[in-house]
Amino acid sequence: MKSATLLLSLGGVAAVLTGFLVFGGLGDNLTYYLTPTEAVDQRDDFADGRRFRLAGDVQPGSVVEAEDGLEFVVADGGEAVRVLHDGLPPQLFSEGIEVVVEGLWEDDVFMSYTMLVKHDEEYYPPSEEASP
């Protein structure tokens, strides 16, 4: 009986420690995913330089080369957010596609350091005519 109580106590301590390690470690590594409308509405919550992901459509006609990357506008039908992306964009980046950018607010501009491009699952190999 005494060993069963001891095993139950050790199991409880192990469960609490596991929960603390899993959920405590996730807290600092979570990155929120917001649409432009949500990002503008919650701008004050991210004013301290916290990073989050912004997802929306790249507005046609908004893409401009910047000094160290690209500048464009991401919108979701409600709000539009000006994005300054640092670095080269993915090969599939173009106007009118859906992107997910990760970064932070700097005044009214979203500074992006990571960009993901959404595309469909169909792959077409390049035609032989297009190959050099």
Backbone as CSV, one residue per row, in Angstrom:
resi,resn,N_x,N_y,N_z,CA_x,CA_y,CA_z,C_x,C_y,C_z
1,MET,0.824,-1.193,0.000,0.000,0.000,0.000,0.865,1.252,0.000
2,LYS,1.962,1.191,0.788,2.845,2.342,0.875,3.548,2.609,-0.454
3,SER,3.931,1.537,-1.175,4.602,1.713,-2.461,3.630,2.238,-3.516
4,ALA,2.358,1.879,-3.455,1.368,2.395,-4.401,1.175,3.901,-4.203
5,THR,1.131,4.356,-2.973,1.006,5.784,-2.682,2.225,6.547,-3.177
6,LEU,3.402,5.959,-2.961,4.636,6.590,-3.421,4.662,6.683,-4.949
7,LEU,4.253,5.606,-5.633,4.210,5.611,-7.103,3.217,6.634,-7.625
8,LEU,2.060,6.723,-6.981,1.045,7.696,-7.385,1.556,9.122,-7.201
9,SER,2.241,9.369,-6.105,2.807,10.709,-5.849,3.867,11.058,-6.879
10,LEU,4.754,10.110,-7.171,5.806,10.357,-8.175,5.199,10.575,-9.560
11,GLY,4.149,9.813,-9.883,3.473,9.994,-11.163,2.843,11.373,-11.269
12,GLY,2.263,11.849,-10.180,1.663,13.192,-10.167,2.707,14.271,-10.343
13,VAL,3.832,14.127,-9.659,4.916,15.106,-9.797,5.458,15.099,-11.222
14,ALA,5.613,13.909,-11.796,6.107,13.810,-13.175,5.126,14.460,-14.146
15,ALA,3.830,14.269,-13.943,2.825,14.879,-14.827,2.856,16.399,-14.722
16,VAL,2.985,16.932,-13.517,3.044,18.385,-13.332,4.304,18.944,-13.988
17,LEU,5.440,18.295,-13.795,6.690,18.759,-14.412,6.615,18.718,-15.936
18,THR,6.045,17.656,-16.477,5.904,17.553,-17.932,5.011,18.672,-18.460
19,GLY,3.893,18.911,-17.809,2.996,19.998,-18.219,3.673,21.347,-18.138
20,PHE,4.427,21.578,-17.082,5.135,22.853,-16.930,6.166,23.036,-18.040
21,LEU,6.926,21.996,-18.345,7.943,22.100,-19.390,7.324,22.308,-20.764
22,VAL,6.258,21.580,-21.059,5.629,21.691,-22.388,4.964,23.043,-22.552
23,PHE,4.084,23.417,-21.646,3.340,24.653,-21.811,4.154,25.893,-21.448
24,GLY,5.065,25.786,-20.523,5.935,26.913,-20.196,6.891,27.227,-21.315
25,GLY,7.396,26.214,-21.991,8.308,26.414,-23.115,7.607,26.947,-24.337
26,LEU,6.341,26.617,-24.524,5.615,27.107,-25.681,5.328,28.593,-25.599
27,GLY,5.166,29.115,-24.417,4.760,30.514,-24.246,5.642,31.495,-24.974
28,ASP,6.942,31.330,-24.916,7.852,32.271,-25.568,8.005,32.005,-27.054
29,ASN,7.630,30.835,-27.490,7.849,30.465,-28.881,6.601,30.542,-29.747
30,LEU,5.476,30.923,-29.176,4.258,31.043,-29.952,4.315,32.277,-30.828
31,THR,3.888,32.143,-32.068,3.791,33.266,-32.975,2.345,33.360,-33.431
32,TYR,1.720,34.506,-33.186,0.326,34.669,-33.532,0.175,34.881,-35.031
33,TYR,-0.968,34.472,-35.559,-1.292,34.543,-36.974,-2.511,35.437,-37.099
34,LEU,-2.363,36.572,-37.775,-3.440,37.544,-37.861,-3.693,37.960,-39.302
35,THR,-4.929,38.342,-39.593,-5.264,38.952,-40.876,-4.962,40.446,-40.757
36,PRO,-4.903,41.181,-41.869,-4.657,42.628,-41.762,-5.682,43.349,-40.873
37,THR,-6.952,42.982,-40.966,-7.966,43.625,-40.125,-7.691,43.354,-38.648
38,GLU,-7.365,42.109,-38.298,-7.058,41.776,-36.905,-5.773,42.464,-36.451
39,ALA,-4.781,42.530,-37.340,-3.506,43.157,-36.969,-3.690,44.641,-36.671
40,VAL,-4.486,45.327,-37.474,-4.724,46.758,-37.237,-5.532,46.934,-35.947
41,ASP,-6.538,46.095,-35.742,-7.357,46.196,-34.530,-6.553,45.917,-33.259
42,GLN,-5.567,45.012,-33.338,-4.803,44.602,-32.156,-3.402,45.218,-32.126
43,ARG,-3.210,46.298,-32.883,-1.863,46.901,-32.973,-1.303,47.251,-31.600
44,ASP,-2.130,47.736,-30.694,-1.641,48.116,-29.361,-1.130,46.903,-28.572
45,ASP,-1.685,45.724,-28.846,-1.229,44.511,-28.151,0.167,44.096,-28.605
46,PHE,0.580,44.550,-29.791,1.881,44.161,-30.336,2.824,45.352,-30.444
47,ALA,2.546,46.398,-29.683,3.356,47.619,-29.753,4.744,47.427,-29.142
48,ASP,4.942,46.381,-28.369,6.222,46.181,-27.693,7.239,45.429,-28.544
49,GLY,7.000,45.343,-29.843,7.944,44.675,-30.726,7.758,43.175,-30.800
50,ARG,6.636,42.686,-30.314,6.367,41.240,-30.405,6.127,40.859,-31.850
51,ARG,6.698,39.751,-32.252,6.538,39.277,-33.620,5.224,38.523,-33.769
52,PHE,4.661,38.609,-34.960,3.488,37.832,-35.302,3.477,37.608,-36.806
53,ARG,2.571,36.747,-37.253,2.439,36.456,-38.675,1.229,37.183,-39.221
54,LEU,1.416,37.762,-40.380,0.359,38.500,-41.058,0.075,37.799,-42.375
55,ALA,-1.196,37.475,-42.615,-1.563,36.766,-43.837,-2.596,37.561,-44.605
56,GLY,-2.398,37.647,-45.909,-3.352,38.345,-46.763,-2.890,38.313,-48.208
57,ASP,-3.643,38.997,-49.056,-3.337,39.038,-50.484,-2.465,40.247,-50.795
58,VAL,-1.452,40.035,-51.647,-0.607,41.139,-52.106,-1.406,41.955,-53.108
59,GLN,-1.594,43.214,-52.808,-2.401,44.073,-53.671,-1.694,44.324,-55.004
60,PRO,-2.396,44.108,-56.117,-1.806,44.384,-57.429,-1.400,45.861,-57.550
61,GLY,-0.235,46.095,-58.114,0.260,47.455,-58.310,0.960,48.041,-57.103
62,SER,1.081,47.264,-56.013,1.682,47.814,-54.792,3.133,47.396,-54.589
63,VAL,3.640,46.496,-55.406,4.990,45.965,-55.188,6.033,46.923,-55.759
64,VAL,6.943,47.345,-54.883,8.009,48.265,-55.259,9.304,47.745,-54.655
65,GLU,10.383,47.768,-55.426,11.675,47.372,-54.868,12.139,48.413,-53.862
66,ALA,12.610,47.943,-52.720,13.134,48.831,-51.681,14.645,48.648,-51.609
67,GLU,15.286,49.382,-50.722,16.753,49.325,-50.620,17.256,47.922,-50.315
68,ASP,16.638,47.243,-49.345,17.091,45.908,-48.943,16.041,44.832,-49.158
69,GLY,15.054,45.084,-50.010,14.007,44.091,-50.196,12.880,44.602,-51.050
70,LEU,11.672,44.375,-50.568,10.473,44.777,-51.284,9.531,45.526,-50.360
71,GLU,8.735,46.376,-50.966,7.656,47.035,-50.241,6.373,46.719,-50.989
72,PHE,5.340,46.326,-50.267,4.053,46.007,-50.889,2.954,46.146,-49.851
73,VAL,1.721,46.002,-50.311,0.563,46.122,-49.433,-0.131,44.770,-49.372
74,VAL,-0.468,44.340,-48.148,-1.218,43.108,-47.914,-2.594,43.503,-47.397
75,ALA,-3.632,42.922,-47.993,-4.999,43.261,-47.591,-5.836,41.996,-47.482
76,ASP,-6.975,42.149,-46.794,-7.882,41.007,-46.637,-9.313,41.362,-47.001
77,GLY,-9.491,42.448,-47.708,-10.836,42.895,-48.048,-11.346,43.933,-47.072
78,GLY,-10.723,44.049,-45.913,-11.112,45.057,-44.926,-10.025,46.112,-44.814
79,GLU,-8.962,45.757,-44.138,-7.831,46.664,-43.938,-6.700,46.322,-44.899
80,ALA,-5.824,47.289,-45.116,-4.624,47.090,-45.918,-3.429,47.513,-45.077
81,VAL,-2.363,46.707,-45.095,-1.168,46.969,-44.296,0.030,47.082,-45.224
82,ARG,0.778,48.161,-45.068,2.008,48.334,-45.844,3.098,47.468,-45.226
83,VAL,3.759,46.648,-46.052,4.774,45.710,-45.581,6.099,46.073,-46.210
84,LEU,7.140,46.114,-45.397,8.507,46.273,-45.893,9.235,44.974,-45.576
85,HIS,9.509,44.195,-46.634,10.154,42.888,-46.450,11.655,43.032,-46.633
86,ASP,12.404,42.534,-45.666,13.857,42.577,-45.706,14.369,41.287,-46.339
87,GLY,15.020,41.387,-47.481,15.567,40.207,-48.139,14.880,39.906,-49.448
88,LEU,15.339,38.831,-50.056,14.777,38.412,-51.332,13.455,37.689,-51.105
89,PRO,12.491,37.906,-51.980,11.223,37.174,-51.835,11.357,35.774,-52.422
90,PRO,10.454,34.861,-52.065,10.459,33.539,-52.683,10.225,33.647,-54.188
91,GLN,10.647,32.652,-54.934,10.518,32.683,-56.390,9.082,32.832,-56.852
92,LEU,8.135,32.269,-56.124,6.740,32.299,-56.547,6.025,33.583,-56.147
93,PHE,6.729,34.522,-55.527,6.095,35.766,-55.093,5.663,36.577,-56.309
94,SER,4.437,37.077,-56.264,3.941,37.977,-57.308,2.736,38.729,-56.762
95,GLU,2.273,39.686,-57.508,1.106,40.456,-57.094,-0.141,39.578,-57.161
96,GLY,-1.051,39.784,-56.257,-2.319,39.084,-56.265,-2.315,37.727,-55.578
97,ILE,-1.174,37.252,-55.097,-1.144,35.953,-54.425,-1.270,36.147,-52.915
98,GLU,-1.528,35.052,-52.220,-1.636,35.098,-50.764,-0.268,34.821,-50.144
99,VAL,0.113,35.649,-49.191,1.394,35.477,-48.512,1.180,35.460,-47.010
100,VAL,2.141,34.877,-46.329,2.215,34.940,-44.873,3.588,35.532,-44.560
101,VAL,3.600,36.682,-43.914,4.855,37.326,-43.558,4.967,37.372,-42.044
102,GLU,6.187,37.191,-41.539,6.412,37.216,-40.093,7.306,38.383,-39.765
103,GLY,6.915,39.160,-38.785,7.696,40.327,-38.399,7.029,41.083,-37.279
104,LEU,7.174,42.410,-37.314,6.654,43.235,-36.226,6.288,44.617,-36.741
105,TRP,5.495,45.311,-35.957,5.104,46.676,-36.291,6.263,47.626,-36.040
106,GLU,6.468,48.546,-36.963,7.337,49.706,-36.748,6.546,50.896,-37.220
107,ASP,5.952,51.604,-36.278,4.980,52.665,-36.565,3.808,52.063,-37.343
108,ASP,3.523,52.576,-38.541,2.402,52.049,-39.321,2.826,51.020,-40.355
109,VAL,4.090,50.648,-40.348,4.616,49.708,-41.334,4.897,48.375,-40.654
110,PHE,4.555,47.284,-41.341,4.877,45.947,-40.837,6.223,45.554,-41.414
111,MET,7.215,45.362,-40.560,8.564,44.966,-40.986,8.615,43.436,-41.033
112,SER,8.820,42.908,-42.220,8.810,41.462,-42.417,10.224,40.940,-42.579
113,TYR,10.491,39.817,-41.896,11.799,39.182,-41.997,11.712,37.772,-42.566
114,THR,10.496,37.234,-42.613,10.263,35.909,-43.174,8.998,35.962,-44.019
115,MET,9.046,35.345,-45.205,7.870,35.358,-46.071,7.600,33.949,-46.591
116,LEU,6.338,33.552,-46.514,5.874,32.292,-47.093,4.844,32.632,-48.153
117,VAL,4.899,31.934,-49.267,3.962,32.162,-50.360,3.036,30.970,-50.452
118,LYS,1.747,31.246,-50.508,0.790,30.163,-50.676,0.590,29.914,-52.161
119,HIS,0.493,28.653,-52.523,0.243,28.286,-53.913,-0.528,26.987,-53.936
120,ASP,-1.035,26.626,-55.116,-1.792,25.384,-55.172,-0.845,24.184,-55.198
121,GLU,-1.430,22.992,-55.080,-0.616,21.790,-54.950,-0.212,21.189,-56.287
122,GLU,-0.647,21.758,-57.389,-0.321,21.182,-58.692,1.026,21.695,-59.183
123,TYR,1.845,20.764,-59.654,3.161,21.117,-60.169,3.219,20.801,-61.656
124,TYR,3.713,21.723,-62.415,3.901,21.524,-63.850,5.378,21.708,-64.149
125,PRO,6.041,20.678,-64.669,7.460,20.866,-64.998,7.599,21.882,-66.126
126,PRO,8.708,22.584,-66.161,8.897,23.561,-67.230,8.909,22.866,-68.587
127,SER,8.332,23.508,-69.559,8.299,22.920,-70.898,9.694,22.957,-71.512
128,GLU,9.932,22.088,-72.447,11.250,22.047,-73.085,11.514,23.303,-73.896
129,GLU,10.470,23.934,-74.396,10.635,25.170,-75.153,11.134,26.297,-74.259
130,ALA,10.707,26.277,-72.991,11.113,27.336,-72.060,12.503,27.099,-71.501
131,SER,13.017,25.842,-71.572,14.338,25.543,-71.038,15.422,26.059,-71.974
132,PRO,16.551,26.505,-71.433,17.629,27.010,-72.300,18.342,25.914,-73.046
